[in-house]
CSV table of N, CA, C and O in Angstrom, one decimal:
chain,number,residue,atom,x,y,z
A,1334,MET,N,-22.7,-13.3,-22.2
A,1334,MET,CA,-23.5,-14.1,-21.4
A,1334,MET,C,-23.5,-13.5,-19.9
A,1334,MET,O,-22.5,-13.2,-19.4
A,1335,ALA,N,-24.7,-13.3,-19.4
A,1335,ALA,CA,-24.8,-12.7,-18.0
A,1335,ALA,C,-25.1,-13.8,-17.0
A,1335,ALA,O,-25.8,-14.8,-17.3
A,1336,TYR,N,-24.5,-13.7,-15.8
A,1336,TYR,CA,-24.8,-14.7,-14.8
A,1336,TYR,C,-25.4,-14.0,-13.6
A,1336,TYR,O,-25.0,-12.9,-13.1
A,1337,SER,N,-26.5,-14.6,-13.1
A,1337,SER,CA,-27.2,-14.0,-11.9
A,1337,SER,C,-26.4,-14.4,-10.6
A,1337,SER,O,-25.6,-15.3,-10.6
A,1338,ARG,N,-26.7,-13.8,-9.5
A,1338,ARG,CA,-26.1,-14.1,-8.3
A,1338,ARG,C,-26.3,-15.6,-7.9
A,1338,ARG,O,-25.5,-16.3,-7.4
A,1339,ASP,N,-27.6,-16.0,-8.1
A,1339,ASP,CA,-27.9,-17.4,-7.8
A,1339,ASP,C,-27.1,-18.4,-8.7
A,1339,ASP,O,-26.7,-19.5,-8.2
A,1340,ALA,N,-26.9,-18.1,-9.9
A,1340,ALA,CA,-26.1,-18.9,-10.8
A,1340,ALA,C,-24.7,-19.0,-10.4
A,1340,ALA,O,-24.1,-20.1,-10.4
A,1341,VAL,N,-24.1,-17.9,-9.9
A,1341,VAL,CA,-22.7,-17.9,-9.4
A,1341,VAL,C,-22.6,-18.7,-8.1
A,1341,VAL,O,-21.7,-19.5,-7.9
A,1342,LYS,N,-23.6,-18.5,-7.2
A,1342,LYS,CA,-23.6,-19.3,-5.9
A,1342,LYS,C,-23.7,-20.8,-6.2
A,1342,LYS,O,-23.1,-21.6,-5.5
A,1343,ALA,N,-24.5,-21.1,-7.2
A,1343,ALA,CA,-24.7,-22.6,-7.5
A,1343,ALA,C,-23.4,-23.2,-8.0
A,1343,ALA,O,-23.3,-24.5,-8.0
A,1344,LEU,N,-22.4,-22.5,-8.4
A,1344,LEU,CA,-21.2,-23.0,-8.9
A,1344,LEU,C,-20.4,-23.7,-7.7
A,1344,LEU,O,-19.5,-24.5,-8.0
A,1345,ASP,N,-20.7,-23.3,-6.5
A,1345,ASP,CA,-20.1,-23.8,-5.3
A,1345,ASP,C,-18.5,-23.9,-5.4
A,1345,ASP,O,-17.9,-22.8,-5.6
A,1346,ASP,N,-17.9,-25.0,-5.3
A,1346,ASP,CA,-16.5,-25.2,-5.4
A,1346,ASP,C,-15.9,-25.1,-6.8
A,1346,ASP,O,-14.7,-25.2,-7.0
A,1347,LYS,N,-16.7,-24.9,-7.8
A,1347,LYS,CA,-16.3,-24.9,-9.2
A,1347,LYS,C,-15.7,-23.5,-9.6
A,1347,LYS,O,-15.1,-23.3,-10.6
A,1348,TRP,N,-16.0,-22.5,-8.7
A,1348,TRP,CA,-15.5,-21.1,-9.0
A,1348,TRP,C,-15.2,-20.4,-7.7
A,1348,TRP,O,-16.0,-20.4,-6.7
A,1349,ALA,N,-14.1,-19.7,-7.6
A,1349,ALA,CA,-13.8,-18.9,-6.4
A,1349,ALA,C,-12.9,-17.7,-6.9
A,1349,ALA,O,-12.1,-17.8,-7.8
A,1350,ASP,N,-13.2,-16.6,-6.3
A,1350,ASP,CA,-12.4,-15.4,-6.5
A,1350,ASP,C,-12.3,-14.6,-5.2
A,1350,ASP,O,-13.3,-13.9,-4.9
A,1351,LYS,N,-11.3,-14.7,-4.5
A,1351,LYS,CA,-11.2,-14.1,-3.2
A,1351,LYS,C,-10.0,-13.1,-3.1
A,1351,LYS,O,-8.9,-13.5,-3.6
A,1352,GLN,N,-10.2,-12.0,-2.5
A,1352,GLN,CA,-9.2,-11.0,-2.3
A,1352,GLN,C,-9.2,-10.4,-0.9
A,1352,GLN,O,-10.3,-10.2,-0.4
A,1353,ARG,N,-8.0,-10.3,-0.3
A,1353,ARG,CA,-7.9,-9.7,1.0
A,1353,ARG,C,-6.8,-8.7,0.9
A,1353,ARG,O,-5.7,-8.9,0.4
A,1354,GLY,N,-7.0,-7.5,1.5
A,1354,GLY,CA,-6.0,-6.5,1.5
A,1354,GLY,C,-5.9,-5.8,2.9
A,1354,GLY,O,-6.8,-5.8,3.7
A,1355,MET,N,-4.8,-5.2,3.1
A,1355,MET,CA,-4.5,-4.5,4.4
A,1355,MET,C,-3.6,-3.3,4.1
A,1355,MET,O,-2.7,-3.5,3.3
A,1356,GLY,N,-3.9,-2.2,4.7
A,1356,GLY,CA,-3.0,-1.0,4.5
A,1356,GLY,C,-2.8,-0.3,5.8
A,1356,GLY,O,-3.8,-0.3,6.6
A,1357,SER,N,-1.6,0.2,6.1
A,1357,SER,CA,-1.4,1.0,7.3
A,1357,SER,C,-0.5,2.2,6.9
A,1357,SER,O,0.5,2.0,6.3
A,1358,TYR,N,-1.0,3.3,7.2
A,1358,TYR,CA,-0.3,4.6,6.8
A,1358,TYR,C,0.0,5.4,8.0
A,1358,TYR,O,-1.0,5.8,8.7
A,1359,ASN,N,1.2,5.6,8.4
A,1359,ASN,CA,1.6,6.1,9.6
A,1359,ASN,C,2.6,7.3,9.5
A,1359,ASN,O,3.5,7.2,8.6
A,1360,SER,N,2.5,8.2,10.4
A,1360,SER,CA,3.6,9.3,10.5
A,1360,SER,C,3.7,9.8,11.9
A,1360,SER,O,2.7,9.7,12.7
A,1361,VAL,N,4.9,10.2,12.3
A,1361,VAL,CA,5.1,10.7,13.6
A,1361,VAL,C,6.2,11.8,13.4
A,1361,VAL,O,7.0,11.8,12.5
A,1362,PHE,N,6.1,12.9,14.3
A,1362,PHE,CA,7.1,13.9,14.2
A,1362,PHE,C,7.5,14.3,15.6
A,1362,PHE,O,6.8,14.1,16.6
A,1363,GLY,N,8.7,15.0,15.7
A,1363,GLY,CA,9.2,15.5,16.9
A,1363,GLY,C,9.9,16.9,16.6
A,1363,GLY,O,10.4,17.0,15.5
A,1364,GLU,N,9.7,17.8,17.5
A,1364,GLU,CA,10.3,19.1,17.2
A,1364,GLU,C,11.0,19.6,18.5
A,1364,GLU,O,10.5,19.5,19.6
A,1365,VAL,N,12.2,20.2,18.4
A,1365,VAL,CA,12.9,20.8,19.5
A,1365,VAL,C,13.4,22.2,19.1
A,1365,VAL,O,13.8,22.4,18.0
A,1366,LYS,N,13.5,23.0,20.1
A,1366,LYS,CA,14.1,24.3,20.0
A,1366,LYS,C,15.6,24.1,20.4
A,1366,LYS,O,15.9,23.6,21.4
A,1367,ILE,N,16.5,24.6,19.5
A,1367,ILE,CA,17.9,24.5,19.7
A,1367,ILE,C,18.3,25.4,20.9
A,1367,ILE,O,18.2,26.6,20.8
A,1368,PRO,N,18.9,24.9,22.0
A,1368,PRO,CA,19.3,25.7,23.1
A,1368,PRO,C,20.5,26.6,22.7
A,1368,PRO,O,21.4,26.2,22.0
A,1369,GLY,N,20.4,27.8,23.2
A,1369,GLY,CA,21.5,28.8,23.0
A,1369,GLY,C,21.4,29.6,21.7
A,1369,GLY,O,22.2,30.5,21.5
A,1370,VAL,N,20.5,29.2,20.8
A,1370,VAL,CA,20.3,30.0,19.6
A,1370,VAL,C,18.8,30.4,19.5
A,1370,VAL,O,18.0,29.5,19.1
A,1371,GLU,N,18.5,31.6,19.8
A,1371,GLU,CA,17.1,32.1,19.8
A,1371,GLU,C,16.5,32.0,18.4
A,1371,GLU,O,17.1,32.4,17.4
A,1372,GLY,N,15.4,31.3,18.3
A,1372,GLY,CA,14.6,31.2,17.0
A,1372,GLY,C,15.0,30.1,16.2
A,1372,GLY,O,14.4,29.9,15.1
A,1373,LEU,N,15.9,29.2,16.6
A,1373,LEU,CA,16.3,28.1,15.8
A,1373,LEU,C,15.7,26.8,16.3
A,1373,LEU,O,15.7,26.5,17.5
A,1374,SER,N,15.0,26.0,15.4
A,1374,SER,CA,14.4,24.8,15.8
A,1374,SER,C,14.6,23.7,14.8
A,1374,SER,O,15.0,24.0,13.6
A,1375,TYR,N,14.5,22.5,15.2
A,1375,TYR,CA,14.7,21.3,14.3
A,1375,TYR,C,13.4,20.4,14.5
A,1375,TYR,O,12.9,20.2,15.6
A,1376,ARG,N,13.0,19.9,13.3
A,1376,ARG,CA,11.8,19.0,13.3
A,1376,ARG,C,12.1,17.9,12.4
A,1376,ARG,O,12.6,18.0,11.3
A,1377,VAL,N,11.8,16.7,12.9
A,1377,VAL,CA,11.9,15.5,12.1
A,1377,VAL,C,10.6,14.8,12.0
A,1377,VAL,O,9.8,14.7,12.9
A,1378,THR,N,10.2,14.4,10.7
A,1378,THR,CA,9.0,13.7,10.5
A,1378,THR,C,9.3,12.3,9.9
A,1378,THR,O,10.1,12.3,8.9
A,1379,LEU,N,8.8,11.3,10.4
A,1379,LEU,CA,9.0,9.9,10.0
A,1379,LEU,C,7.7,9.3,9.5
A,1379,LEU,O,6.7,9.5,10.2
A,1380,GLY,N,7.7,8.7,8.3
A,1380,GLY,CA,6.5,8.0,7.8
A,1380,GLY,C,6.8,6.6,7.4
A,1380,GLY,O,7.9,6.3,6.8
A,1381,LEU,N,5.8,5.7,7.6
A,1381,LEU,CA,6.0,4.3,7.2
A,1381,LEU,C,4.6,3.9,6.7
A,1381,LEU,O,3.6,4.0,7.4
A,1382,ASN,N,4.6,3.4,5.5
A,1382,ASN,CA,3.3,2.9,4.8
A,1382,ASN,C,3.6,1.5,4.4
A,1382,ASN,O,4.6,1.1,3.9
A,1383,VAL,N,2.6,0.6,4.7
A,1383,VAL,CA,2.6,-0.8,4.3
A,1383,VAL,C,1.3,-1.1,3.7
A,1383,VAL,O,0.2,-0.8,4.2
A,1384,ARG,N,1.4,-1.8,2.6
A,1384,ARG,CA,0.1,-2.3,1.9
A,1384,ARG,C,0.3,-3.7,1.4
A,1384,ARG,O,1.3,-4.0,0.7
A,1385,SER,N,-0.6,-4.6,1.7
A,1385,SER,CA,-0.6,-6.0,1.3
A,1385,SER,C,-1.8,-6.4,0.6
A,1385,SER,O,-2.9,-6.0,1.1
A,1386,ILE,N,-1.7,-7.2,-0.4
A,1386,ILE,CA,-2.9,-7.7,-1.1
A,1386,ILE,C,-2.6,-9.2,-1.4
A,1386,ILE,O,-1.6,-9.5,-2.0
A,1387,ASP,N,-3.6,-10.0,-1.1
A,1387,ASP,CA,-3.6,-11.4,-1.4
A,1387,ASP,C,-4.8,-11.8,-2.2
A,1387,ASP,O,-5.9,-11.5,-1.7
A,1388,ARG,N,-4.6,-12.4,-3.3
A,1388,ARG,CA,-5.8,-12.8,-4.2
A,1388,ARG,C,-5.6,-14.2,-4.7
A,1388,ARG,O,-4.5,-14.6,-5.1
A,1389,GLY,N,-6.7,-15.0,-4.7
A,1389,GLY,CA,-6.7,-16.3,-5.2
A,1389,GLY,C,-8.0,-16.5,-6.1
A,1389,GLY,O,-9.0,-16.0,-5.7
A,1390,THR,N,-7.8,-17.2,-7.2
A,1390,THR,CA,-8.9,-17.4,-8.1
A,1390,THR,C,-8.9,-18.9,-8.5
A,1390,THR,O,-7.9,-19.5,-8.6
A,1391,TYR,N,-10.1,-19.4,-8.8
A,1391,TYR,CA,-10.2,-20.8,-9.3
A,1391,TYR,C,-11.5,-20.8,-10.2
A,1391,TYR,O,-12.5,-20.3,-9.8
A,1392,THR,N,-11.3,-21.4,-11.4
A,1392,THR,CA,-12.4,-21.6,-12.3
A,1392,THR,C,-12.4,-23.0,-12.7
A,1392,THR,O,-11.4,-23.5,-13.3
A,1393,GLY,N,-13.4,-23.8,-12.4
A,1393,GLY,CA,-13.5,-25.2,-12.7
A,1393,GLY,C,-13.7,-25.5,-14.2
A,1393,GLY,O,-13.9,-24.6,-15.0
A,1394,MET,N,-13.5,-26.7,-14.6
A,1394,MET,CA,-13.6,-27.1,-15.9
A,1394,MET,C,-15.0,-26.7,-16.5
A,1394,MET,O,-16.0,-27.0,-16.0
A,1395,GLY,N,-14.9,-26.0,-17.7
A,1395,GLY,CA,-16.1,-25.6,-18.4
A,1395,GLY,C,-16.9,-24.4,-17.8
A,1395,GLY,O,-17.8,-24.0,-18.4
A,1396,VAL,N,-16.5,-23.9,-16.7
A,1396,VAL,CA,-17.2,-22.8,-16.1
A,1396,VAL,C,-16.9,-21.5,-16.9
A,1396,VAL,O,-15.7,-21.2,-17.3
A,1397,PHE,N,-17.9,-20.7,-17.2
A,1397,PHE,CA,-17.8,-19.5,-17.9
A,1397,PHE,C,-17.3,-19.7,-19.3
A,1397,PHE,O,-16.6,-18.9,-19.9
A,1398,SER,N,-17.5,-20.9,-19.9
A,1398,SER,CA,-17.1,-21.2,-21.3
A,1398,SER,C,-18.2,-21.8,-22.1
A,1398,SER,O,-19.1,-22.4,-21.5
A,1399,ASP,N,-18.1,-21.7,-23.4
A,1399,ASP,CA,-19.1,-22.3,-24.3
A,1399,ASP,C,-18.8,-23.8,-24.4
A,1399,ASP,O,-19.7,-24.6,-24.9
A,1400,THR,N,-17.6,-24.3,-24.0
A,1400,THR,CA,-17.3,-25.7,-24.0
A,1400,THR,C,-17.2,-26.3,-22.6
A,1400,THR,O,-16.5,-25.8,-21.8
A,1401,SER,N,-18.0,-27.4,-22.4
A,1401,SER,CA,-18.0,-28.0,-21.1
A,1401,SER,C,-16.7,-28.6,-20.7
A,1401,SER,O,-16.5,-28.9,-19.5
A,1402,THR,N,-15.8,-28.8,-21.6
A,1402,THR,CA,-14.5,-29.5,-21.3
A,1402,THR,C,-13.4,-28.5,-21.3
A,1402,THR,O,-12.2,-28.9,-21.3
A,1403,ALA,N,-13.7,-27.2,-21.3
A,1403,ALA,CA,-12.6,-26.2,-21.2
A,1403,ALA,C,-11.8,-26.4,-19.9
A,1403,ALA,O,-12.4,-26.7,-18.9
A,1404,ALA,N,-10.5,-26.2,-20.0
A,1404,ALA,CA,-9.6,-26.5,-18.9
A,1404,ALA,C,-9.9,-25.6,-17.7
A,1404,ALA,O,-10.3,-24.5,-17.8
A,1405,SER,N,-9.7,-26.2,-16.5
A,1405,SER,CA,-9.9,-25.5,-15.3
A,1405,SER,C,-8.6,-24.6,-15.1
A,1405,SER,O,-7.6,-24.9,-15.7
A,1406,SER,N,-8.7,-23.6,-14.3
A,1406,SER,CA,-7.5,-22.7,-14.1
A,1406,SER,C,-7.6,-22.1,-12.7
A,1406,SER,O,-8.6,-22.0,-12.1
A,1407,ALA,N,-6.4,-21.8,-12.2
A,1407,ALA,CA,-6.3,-21.1,-10.8
A,1407,ALA,C,-5.1,-20.2,-10.8
A,1407,ALA,O,-4.2,-20.3,-11.6
A,1408,SER,N,-5.2,-19.2,-9.9
A,1408,SER,CA,-4.1,-18.3,-9.8
A,1408,SER,C,-4.0,-17.8,-8.3
A,1408,SER,O,-4.9,-17.8,-7.6
A,1409,LEU,N,-2.7,-17.5,-7.9
A,1409,LEU,CA,-2.5,-16.9,-6.6
A,1409,LEU,C,-1.6,-15.6,-6.9
A,1409,LEU,O,-0.7,-15.7,-7.7
A,1410,ASP,N,-2.0,-14.5,-6.3
A,1410,ASP,CA,-1.3,-13.3,-6.5
A,1410,ASP,C,-1.1,-12.6,-5.1
A,1410,ASP,O,-2.1,-12.4,-4.4
A,1411,LYS,N,0.1,-12.4,-4.8
A,1411,LYS,CA,0.4,-11.8,-3.5
A,1411,LYS,C,1.4,-10.6,-3.7
A,1411,LYS,O,2.3,-10.7,-4.5
A,1412,SER,N,1.1,-9.5,-3.1
A,1412,SER,CA,2.0,-8.3,-3.2
A,1412,SER,C,2.1,-7.6,-1.9
A,1412,SER,O,1.2,-7.6,-1.0
A,1413,LEU,N,3.3,-7.0,-1.7
A,1413,LEU,CA,3.6,-6.2,-0.5
A,1413,LEU,C,4.4,-5.0,-0.9
A,1413,LEU,O,5.4,-5.1,-1.6
A,1414,THR,N,3.8,-3.8,-0.5
A,1414,THR,CA,4.5,-2.6,-0.8
A,1414,THR,C,4.8,-1.9,0.5
A,1414,THR,O,4.0,-1.8,1.4
A,1415,THR,N,6.1,-1.5,0.7
A,1415,THR,CA,6.5,-0.7,1.9
A,1415,THR,C,7.1,0.6,1.4
A,1415,THR,O,7.8,0.6,0.4
A,1416,ASN,N,6.9,1.6,2.1
A,1416,ASN,CA,7.4,2.9,1.8
A,1416,ASN,C,7.8,3.6,3.1
A,1416,ASN,O,7.0,3.6,4.0
A,1417,TRP,N,9.0,4.2,3.2
A,1417,TRP,CA,9.3,5.0,4.3
A,1417,TRP,C,9.8,6.4,3.8
A,1417,TRP,O,10.3,6.6,2.7
A,1418,THR,N,9.6,7.4,4.7
A,1418,THR,CA,10.0,8.8,4.4
A,1418,THR,C,10.6,9.4,5.7
A,1418,THR,O,10.1,9.2,6.8
A,1419,VAL,N,11.7,10.2,5.5
A,1419,VAL,CA,12.2,10.9,6.6
A,1419,VAL,C,12.4,12.4,6.1
A,1419,VAL,O,13.0,12.6,5.0
A,1420,GLU,N,11.9,13.3,6.9
A,1420,GLU,CA,12.0,14.7,6.5
A,1420,GLU,C,12.7,15.4,7.7
A,1420,GLU,O,12.2,15.3,8.8
A,1421,ASN,N,13.7,16.2,7.4
A,1421,ASN,CA,14.4,17.0,8.4
A,1421,ASN,C,14.3,18.4,8.1
A,1421,ASN,O,14.6,18.9,6.9
A,1422,LEU,N,13.8,19.2,9.0
A,1422,LEU,CA,13.5,20.6,8.8
A,1422,LEU,C,14.1,21.5,9.9
A,1422,LEU,O,13.9,21.3,11.0
A,1423,ILE,N,15.0,22.4,9.4
A,1423,ILE,CA,15.6,23.4,10.4
A,1423,ILE,C,15.0,24.7,10.0
A,1423,ILE,O,14.9,25.1,8.9
A,1424,THR,N,14.5,25.4,11.1
A,1424,THR,CA,13.8,26.7,10.9
A,1424,THR,C,14.5,27.7,11.8
A,1424,THR,O,14.8,27.4,13.0
A,1425,TYR,N,14.8,28.9,11.2
A,1425,TYR,CA,15.3,30.0,12.0
A,1425,TYR,C,14.3,31.1,11.8
A,1425,TYR,O,13.9,31.5,10.7
A,1426,GLU,N,13.7,31.6,12.9
A,1426,GLU,CA,12.7,32.7,12.9
A,1426,GLU,C,13.1,33.7,13.9
A,1426,GLU,O,13.3,33.4,15.1
A,1427,ARG,N,13.2,35.0,13.5
A,1427,ARG,CA,13.5,36.1,14.4
A,1427,ARG,C,12.7,37.3,14.0
A,1427,ARG,O,12.3,37.5,12.9
A,1428,PHE,N,12.5,38.1,15.0
A,1428,PHE,CA,11.8,39.4,14.9
A,1428,PHE,C,12.9,40.5,15.2
A,1428,PHE,O,13.5,40.4,16.3
A,1429,PHE,N,13.0,41.4,14.3
A,1429,PHE,CA,13.9,42.6,14.6
A,1429,PHE,C,13.1,43.8,14.4
A,1429,PHE,O,12.8,44.2,13.3
A,1430,ASN,N,12.8,44.5,15.5
A,1430,ASN,CA,12.0,45.7,15.5
A,1430,ASN,C,10.7,45.4,14.8
A,1430,ASN,O,9.9,44.5,15.1
A,1431,LYS,N,10.5,46.0,13.6
A,1431,LYS,CA,9.3,45.8,12.8
A,1431,LYS,C,9.5,44.7,11.8
A,1431,LYS,O,8.6,44.4,11.0
A,1432,HIS,N,10.6,44.1,11.7
A,1432,HIS,CA,10.9,43.1,10.7
A,1432,HIS,C,10.8,41.7,11.2
A,1432,HIS,O,11.1,41.5,12.4
A,1433,HIS,N,10.5,40.8,10.3
A,1433,HIS,CA,10.3,39.4,10.7
A,1433,HIS,C,11.1,38.6,9.6
A,1433,HIS,O,10.9,38.8,8.4
A,1434,ILE,N,11.9,37.7,10.0
A,1434,ILE,CA,12.6,36.8,9.1
A,1434,ILE,C,12.4,35.4,9.4
A,1434,ILE,O,12.4,35.0,10.6
A,1435,THR,N,12.1,34.6,8.4
A,1435,THR,CA,12.0,33.1,8.6
A,1435,THR,C,12.8,32.4,7.5
A,1435,THR,O,12.7,32.8,6.3
A,1436,ALA,N,13.7,31.5,7.9
A,1436,ALA,CA,14.5,30.8,6.9
A,1436,ALA,C,14.3,29.3,7.2
A,1436,ALA,O,14.3,28.9,8.4
A,1437,ASN,N,14.1,28.5,6.2
A,1437,ASN,CA,13.9,27.0,6.3
A,1437,ASN,C,14.9,26.3,5.5
A,1437,ASN,O,15.3,26.7,4.4
A,1438,ALA,N,15.4,25.2,6.0
A,1438,ALA,CA,16.3,24.3,5.3
A,1438,ALA,C,15.7,22.9,5.5
A,1438,ALA,O,15.3,22.5,6.6
A,1439,LEU,N,15.5,22.2,4.4
A,1439,LEU,CA,14.8,20.9,4.4
A,1439,LEU,C,15.6,19.8,3.6
A,1439,LEU,O,16.2,20.1,2.6
A,1440,TYR,N,15.7,18.7,4.3
A,1440,TYR,CA,16.3,17.5,3.6
A,1440,TYR,C,15.3,16.4,3.8
A,1440,TYR,O,14.9,16.1,4.9
A,1441,ALA,N,15.0,15.7,2.7
A,1441,ALA,CA,14.1,14.6,2.8
A,1441,ALA,C,14.6,13.4,2.0
A,1441,ALA,O,15.3,13.5,1.0
A,1442,ALA,N,14.3,12.2,2.5
A,1442,ALA,CA,14.6,11.0,1.8
A,1442,ALA,C,13.5,10.0,1.9
A,1442,ALA,O,12.7,10.0,2.8
A,1443,GLU,N,13.3,9.2,0.8
A,1443,GLU,CA,12.2,8.2,0.9
A,1443,GLU,C,12.7,7.0,0.0
A,1443,GLU,O,13.5,7.1,-0.8
A,1444,GLN,N,12.0,5.9,0.3
A,1444,GLN,CA,12.3,4.7,-0.4
A,1444,GLN,C,11.0,3.8,-0.5
A,1444,GLN,O,10.2,3.8,0.5
A,1445,THR,N,10.7,3.2,-1.6
A,1445,THR,CA,9.6,2.4,-1.8
A,1445,THR,C,10.1,1.0,-2.3
A,1445,THR,O,11.0,0.9,-3.2
A,1446,HIS,N,9.5,-0.1,-1.7
A,1446,HIS,CA,9.9,-1.4,-2.1
A,1446,HIS,C,8.6,-2.2,-2.4
A,1446,HIS,O,7.7,-2.1,-1.7
A,1447,TYR,N,8.6,-2.9,-3.6
A,1447,TYR,CA,7.5,-3.6,-4.0
A,1447,TYR,C,7.9,-5.0,-4.3
A,1447,TYR,O,8.8,-5.3,-5.1
A,1448,ASP,N,7.2,-6.0,-3.7
A,1448,ASP,CA,7.4,-7.4,-4.0
A,1448,ASP,C,6.1,-8.0,-4.5
A,1448,ASP,O,5.0,-7.7,-3.9
A,1449,ARG,N,6.1,-8.9,-5.5
A,1449,ARG,CA,4.9,-9.5,-6.0
A,1449,ARG,C,5.3,-10.9,-6.4
A,1449,ARG,O,6.3,-11.2,-7.0
A,1450,SER,N,4.4,-11.8,-6.1
A,1450,SER,CA,4.5,-13.2,-6.5
A,1450,SER,C,3.2,-13.6,-7.2
A,1450,SER,O,2.1,-13.3,-6.7
A,1451,TYR,N,3.3,-14.2,-8.4
A,1451,TYR,CA,2.1,-14.5,-9.1
A,1451,TYR,C,2.3,-15.9,-9.8
A,1451,TYR,O,3.4,-16.1,-10.4
A,1452,VAL,N,1.4,-16.8,-9.5
A,1452,VAL,CA,1.5,-18.1,-10.1
A,1452,VAL,C,0.2,-18.6,-10.7
A,1452,VAL,O,-0.9,-18.2,-10.1
A,1453,THR,N,0.2,-19.3,-11.8
A,1453,THR,CA,-1.1,-19.8,-12.4
A,1453,THR,C,-0.9,-21.3,-12.7
A,1453,THR,O,0.2,-21.8,-12.8
A,1454,ALA,N,-2.0,-21.9,-12.8
A,1454,ALA,CA,-2.0,-23.4,-13.2
A,1454,ALA,C,-3.3,-23.6,-14.0
A,1454,ALA,O,-4.3,-23.0,-13.9
A,1455,THR,N,-3.2,-24.6,-14.8
A,1455,THR,CA,-4.4,-25.1,-15.6
A,1455,THR,C,-4.5,-26.6,-15.5
A,1455,THR,O,-3.6,-27.3,-15.0
A,1456,ASP,N,-5.7,-27.1,-15.9
A,1456,ASP,CA,-6.0,-28.5,-15.8
A,1456,ASP,C,-5.8,-29.1,-14.4
A,1456,ASP,O,-5.2,-30.1,-14.2
A,1457,ILE,N,-6.4,-28.4,-13.5
A,1457,ILE,CA,-6.4,-28.9,-12.1
A,1457,ILE,C,-7.4,-30.1,-12.0
A,1457,ILE,O,-8.5,-30.0,-12.4
A,1458,PRO,N,-6.9,-31.2,-11.4
A,1458,PRO,CA,-7.7,-32.5,-11.5
A,1458,PRO,C,-9.0,-32.5,-10.6
A,1458,PRO,O,-9.8,-33.4,-10.9
A,1459,SER,N,-9.2,-31.6,-9.7
A,1459,SER,CA,-10.3,-31.7,-8.8
A,1459,SER,C,-10.8,-30.3,-8.4
A,1459,SER,O,-10.0,-29.4,-8.3
A,1460,ASP,N,-12.2,-30.2,-8.2
A,1460,ASP,CA,-12.7,-28.9,-7.8
A,1460,ASP,C,-12.7,-28.8,-6.3
A,1460,ASP,O,-13.2,-27.8,-5.7
A,1461,HIS,N,-12.2,-29.8,-5.5
A,1461,HIS,CA,-12.3,-29.8,-4.1
A,1461,HIS,C,-11.0,-29.2,-3.6
A,1461,HIS,O,-9.9,-29.7,-3.8
A,1462,PHE,N,-11.1,-28.1,-2.9
A,1462,PHE,CA,-10.0,-27.4,-2.3
A,1462,PHE,C,-10.3,-26.8,-1.0
A,1462,PHE,O,-11.4,-26.8,-0.5
């Protein structure tokens, strides 16, 4: 069964499906030349990512069903993901006459954390919310 835009709008408070999301992806770095050791440098890169999604749905009694007395239902879904990264890079670069040498040492760490809450309900007594 297909529903037109007007048919869905006419449902008013008998149906809702709303989602809101936000994301922020960030990184920053700093680099220093190590004093007293020609060609030696240190660089640190920090990253932080945050993503949030909130969604709520409601379907009134009999909506999108062949039976006008089909139970109403609703759900709330919230999630939050955070991720951080740290990268440490030491570089040694030297020129010897016609020769060039570059050596890198890298250590990196990261962590991701995910939280989600999801709840549903049926047989909601009223379409007014």
